Amino acid sequence: MEVFESLKANLVGKNARIVLPEGEEPRILQATKRLVKETEVIPVLLGNPEKLNLS
């Protein structure tokens, strides 16, 4: 099972937050977008706010 799918399965129905420490990295931003789209998880990105491109 893919790591993301395993994470989704464990968090179903929970009001969970996940902290992503490398919030400026493109892969982390992609994962965050997927989390928001496919789960009810609340992501918390760490990084320089000026460098975070959340659009």
N, CA, C and O atoms as a GROMACS GRO file, in nm:
protein
  220
    1MET      N    1   0.085  -0.118   0.000
    1MET     CA    2   0.000   0.000   0.000
    1MET      C    3   0.089   0.124   0.000
    1MET      O    4   0.187   0.132   0.074
    2GLU      N    5   0.054   0.218  -0.082
    2GLU     CA    6   0.127   0.344  -0.091
    2GLU      C    7   0.119   0.418   0.043
    2GLU      O    8   0.020   0.408   0.114
    3VAL      N    9   0.223   0.492   0.075
    3VAL     CA   10   0.228   0.565   0.202
    3VAL      C   11   0.108   0.659   0.217
    3VAL      O   12   0.047   0.665   0.323
    4PHE      N   13   0.076   0.730   0.111
    4PHE     CA   14  -0.036   0.824   0.116
    4PHE      C   15  -0.167   0.751   0.143
    4PHE      O   16  -0.248   0.797   0.224
    5GLU      N   17  -0.189   0.639   0.077
    5GLU     CA   18  -0.311   0.562   0.096
    5GLU      C   19  -0.320   0.508   0.239
    5GLU      O   20  -0.428   0.505   0.298
    6SER      N   21  -0.208   0.466   0.293
    6SER     CA   22  -0.204   0.418   0.431
    6SER      C   23  -0.239   0.531   0.528
    6SER      O   24  -0.315   0.511   0.622
    7LEU      N   25  -0.185   0.648   0.503
    7LEU     CA   26  -0.214   0.765   0.586
    7LEU      C   27  -0.363   0.798   0.580
    7LEU      O   28  -0.426   0.822   0.683
    8LYS      N   29  -0.419   0.799   0.459
    8LYS     CA   30  -0.561   0.827   0.443
    8LYS      C   31  -0.646   0.727   0.520
    8LYS      O   32  -0.740   0.766   0.589
    9ALA      N   33  -0.613   0.600   0.510
    9ALA     CA   34  -0.691   0.495   0.577
    9ALA      C   35  -0.688   0.513   0.729
    9ALA      O   36  -0.789   0.489   0.796
   10ASN      N   37  -0.576   0.554   0.783
   10ASN     CA   38  -0.563   0.571   0.928
   10ASN      C   39  -0.632   0.697   0.980
   10ASN      O   40  -0.661   0.707   1.099
   11LEU      N   41  -0.659   0.792   0.892
   11LEU     CA   42  -0.713   0.920   0.936
   11LEU      C   43  -0.860   0.940   0.901
   11LEU      O   44  -0.916   1.046   0.929
   12VAL      N   45  -0.923   0.840   0.841
   12VAL     CA   46  -1.063   0.852   0.802
   12VAL      C   47  -1.149   0.882   0.925
   12VAL      O   48  -1.141   0.813   1.026
   13GLY      N   49  -1.231   0.986   0.913
   13GLY     CA   50  -1.323   1.021   1.020
   13GLY      C   51  -1.262   1.093   1.138
   13GLY      O   52  -1.332   1.122   1.235
   14LYS      N   53  -1.135   1.122   1.132
   14LYS     CA   54  -1.069   1.193   1.243
   14LYS      C   55  -1.044   1.337   1.202
   14LYS      O   56  -1.014   1.366   1.087
   15ASN      N   57  -1.057   1.426   1.297
   15ASN     CA   58  -1.028   1.567   1.273
   15ASN      C   59  -0.881   1.589   1.304
   15ASN      O   60  -0.846   1.646   1.408
   16ALA      N   61  -0.795   1.544   1.214
   16ALA     CA   62  -0.651   1.542   1.240
   16ALA      C   63  -0.579   1.657   1.171
   16ALA      O   64  -0.625   1.710   1.070
   17ARG      N   65  -0.468   1.694   1.228
   17ARG     CA   66  -0.376   1.790   1.168
   17ARG      C   67  -0.245   1.718   1.141
   17ARG      O   68  -0.206   1.628   1.215
   18ILE      N   69  -0.180   1.758   1.034
   18ILE     CA   70  -0.049   1.702   1.003
   18ILE      C   71   0.046   1.818   0.976
   18ILE      O   72   0.013   1.910   0.901
   19VAL      N   73   0.163   1.814   1.037
   19VAL     CA   74   0.263   1.919   1.021
   19VAL      C   75   0.363   1.875   0.916
   19VAL      O   76   0.421   1.767   0.924
   20LEU      N   77   0.382   1.960   0.816
   20LEU     CA   78   0.475   1.933   0.707
   20LEU      C   79   0.589   2.034   0.717
   20LEU      O   80   0.571   2.151   0.685
   21PRO      N   81   0.707   1.989   0.762
   21PRO     CA   82   0.815   2.080   0.797
   21PRO      C   83   0.887   2.148   0.681
   21PRO      O   84   0.951   2.251   0.701
   22GLU      N   85   0.878   2.095   0.563
   22GLU     CA   86   0.949   2.155   0.450
   22GLU      C   87   0.848   2.216   0.354
   22GLU      O   88   0.842   2.179   0.236
   23GLY      N   89   0.769   2.308   0.405
   23GLY     CA   90   0.657   2.364   0.333
   23GLY      C   91   0.689   2.437   0.204
   23GLY      O   92   0.599   2.463   0.125
   24GLU      N   93   0.813   2.470   0.182
   24GLU     CA   94   0.852   2.542   0.060
   24GLU      C   95   0.885   2.448  -0.055
   24GLU      O   96   0.898   2.491  -0.169
   25GLU      N   97   0.899   2.319  -0.026
   25GLU     CA   98   0.938   2.222  -0.128
   25GLU      C   99   0.820   2.188  -0.219
   25GLU      O  100   0.709   2.165  -0.169
   26PRO      N  101   0.841   2.184  -0.350
   26PRO     CA  102   0.732   2.153  -0.444
   26PRO      C  103   0.662   2.020  -0.415
   26PRO      O  104   0.540   2.011  -0.429
   27ARG      N  105   0.736   1.917  -0.376
   27ARG     CA  106   0.674   1.787  -0.348
   27ARG      C  107   0.582   1.796  -0.226
   27ARG      O  108   0.477   1.733  -0.222
   28ILE      N  109   0.623   1.874  -0.128
   28ILE     CA  110   0.540   1.892  -0.008
   28ILE      C  111   0.413   1.968  -0.042
   28ILE      O  112   0.305   1.936   0.007
   29LEU      N  113   0.426   2.069  -0.127
   29LEU     CA  114   0.308   2.145  -0.169
   29LEU      C  115   0.211   2.057  -0.247
   29LEU      O  116   0.090   2.068  -0.230
   30GLN      N  117   0.263   1.969  -0.333
   30GLN     CA  118   0.178   1.876  -0.408
   30GLN      C  119   0.106   1.782  -0.312
   30GLN      O  120  -0.014   1.757  -0.326
   31ALA      N  121   0.179   1.729  -0.215
   31ALA     CA  122   0.119   1.639  -0.117
   31ALA      C  123   0.011   1.711  -0.036
   31ALA      O  124  -0.093   1.652  -0.004
   32THR      N  125   0.036   1.837  -0.003
   32THR     CA  126  -0.061   1.915   0.074
   32THR      C  127  -0.189   1.934  -0.006
   32THR      O  128  -0.299   1.918   0.048
   33LYS      N  129  -0.175   1.967  -0.133
   33LYS     CA  130  -0.294   1.984  -0.218
   33LYS      C  131  -0.373   1.855  -0.225
   33LYS      O  132  -0.496   1.857  -0.222
   34ARG      N  133  -0.304   1.743  -0.236
   34ARG     CA  134  -0.370   1.613  -0.242
   34ARG      C  135  -0.440   1.581  -0.110
   34ARG      O  136  -0.553   1.532  -0.109
   35LEU      N  137  -0.375   1.610   0.001
   35LEU     CA  138  -0.436   1.588   0.133
   35LEU      C  139  -0.566   1.667   0.147
   35LEU      O  140  -0.667   1.614   0.192
   36VAL      N  141  -0.562   1.792   0.108
   36VAL     CA  142  -0.680   1.878   0.120
   36VAL      C  143  -0.793   1.827   0.030
   36VAL      O  144  -0.910   1.827   0.069
   37LYS      N  145  -0.757   1.783  -0.089
   37LYS     CA  146  -0.856   1.737  -0.186
   37LYS      C  147  -0.919   1.604  -0.146
   37LYS      O  148  -1.039   1.584  -0.163
   38GLU      N  149  -0.838   1.511  -0.092
   38GLU     CA  150  -0.884   1.374  -0.073
   38GLU      C  151  -0.915   1.336   0.072
   38GLU      O  152  -0.967   1.227   0.096
   39THR      N  153  -0.886   1.423   0.168
   39THR     CA  154  -0.909   1.388   0.308
   39THR      C  155  -0.967   1.508   0.383
   39THR      O  156  -0.986   1.615   0.326
   40GLU      N  157  -0.994   1.487   0.509
   40GLU     CA  158  -1.039   1.596   0.596
   40GLU      C  159  -0.927   1.643   0.688
   40GLU      O  160  -0.951   1.714   0.785
   41VAL      N  161  -0.805   1.604   0.656
   41VAL     CA  162  -0.687   1.641   0.734
   41VAL      C  163  -0.660   1.790   0.718
   41VAL      O  164  -0.675   1.845   0.608
   42ILE      N  165  -0.619   1.854   0.825
   42ILE     CA  166  -0.582   1.995   0.821
   42ILE      C  167  -0.429   2.003   0.817
   42ILE      O  168  -0.363   1.974   0.917
   43PRO      N  169  -0.372   2.042   0.702
   43PRO     CA  170  -0.226   2.051   0.694
   43PRO      C  171  -0.174   2.181   0.755
   43PRO      O  172  -0.238   2.286   0.747
   44VAL      N  173  -0.056   2.171   0.817
   44VAL     CA  174   0.013   2.287   0.872
   44VAL      C  175   0.151   2.289   0.806
   44VAL      O  176   0.233   2.200   0.829
   45LEU      N  177   0.174   2.390   0.723
   45LEU     CA  178   0.302   2.402   0.652
   45LEU      C  179   0.398   2.490   0.730
   45LEU      O  180   0.361   2.598   0.776
   46LEU      N  181   0.520   2.443   0.746
   46LEU     CA  182   0.624   2.522   0.810
   46LEU      C  183   0.719   2.573   0.703
   46LEU      O  184   0.757   2.499   0.612
   47GLY      N  185   0.757   2.699   0.713
   47GLY     CA  186   0.849   2.757   0.617
   47GLY      C  187   0.833   2.908   0.613
   47GLY      O  188   0.752   2.965   0.686
   48ASN      N  189   0.909   2.969   0.527
   48ASN     CA  190   0.904   3.113   0.509
   48ASN      C  191   0.772   3.148   0.438
   48ASN      O  192   0.753   3.106   0.324
   49PRO      N  193   0.682   3.224   0.502
   49PRO     CA  194   0.553   3.256   0.441
   49PRO      C  195   0.566   3.324   0.305
   49PRO      O  196   0.481   3.306   0.218
   50GLU      N  197   0.671   3.402   0.287
   50GLU     CA  198   0.690   3.472   0.160
   50GLU      C  199   0.724   3.375   0.047
   50GLU      O  200   0.698   3.404  -0.070
   51LYS      N  201   0.782   3.260   0.081
   51LYS     CA  202   0.821   3.162  -0.020
   51LYS      C  203   0.714   3.056  -0.044
   51LYS      O  204   0.721   2.983  -0.143
   52LEU      N  205   0.617   3.048   0.045
   52LEU     CA  206   0.511   2.949   0.027
   52LEU      C  207   0.416   2.998  -0.081
   52LEU      O  208   0.354   3.104  -0.069
   53ASN      N  209   0.407   2.922  -0.187
   53ASN     CA  210   0.318   2.955  -0.298
   53ASN      C  211   0.200   2.860  -0.289
   53ASN      O  212   0.208   2.746  -0.334
   54LEU      N  213   0.090   2.907  -0.232
   54LEU     CA  214  -0.024   2.820  -0.207
   54LEU      C  215  -0.134   2.834  -0.310
   54LEU      O  216  -0.243   2.781  -0.290
   55SER      N  217  -0.109   2.902  -0.417
   55SER     CA  218  -0.214   2.918  -0.518
   55SER      C  219  -0.222   2.800  -0.611
   55SER      O  220  -0.305   2.799  -0.701
   0.00000   0.00000   0.00000
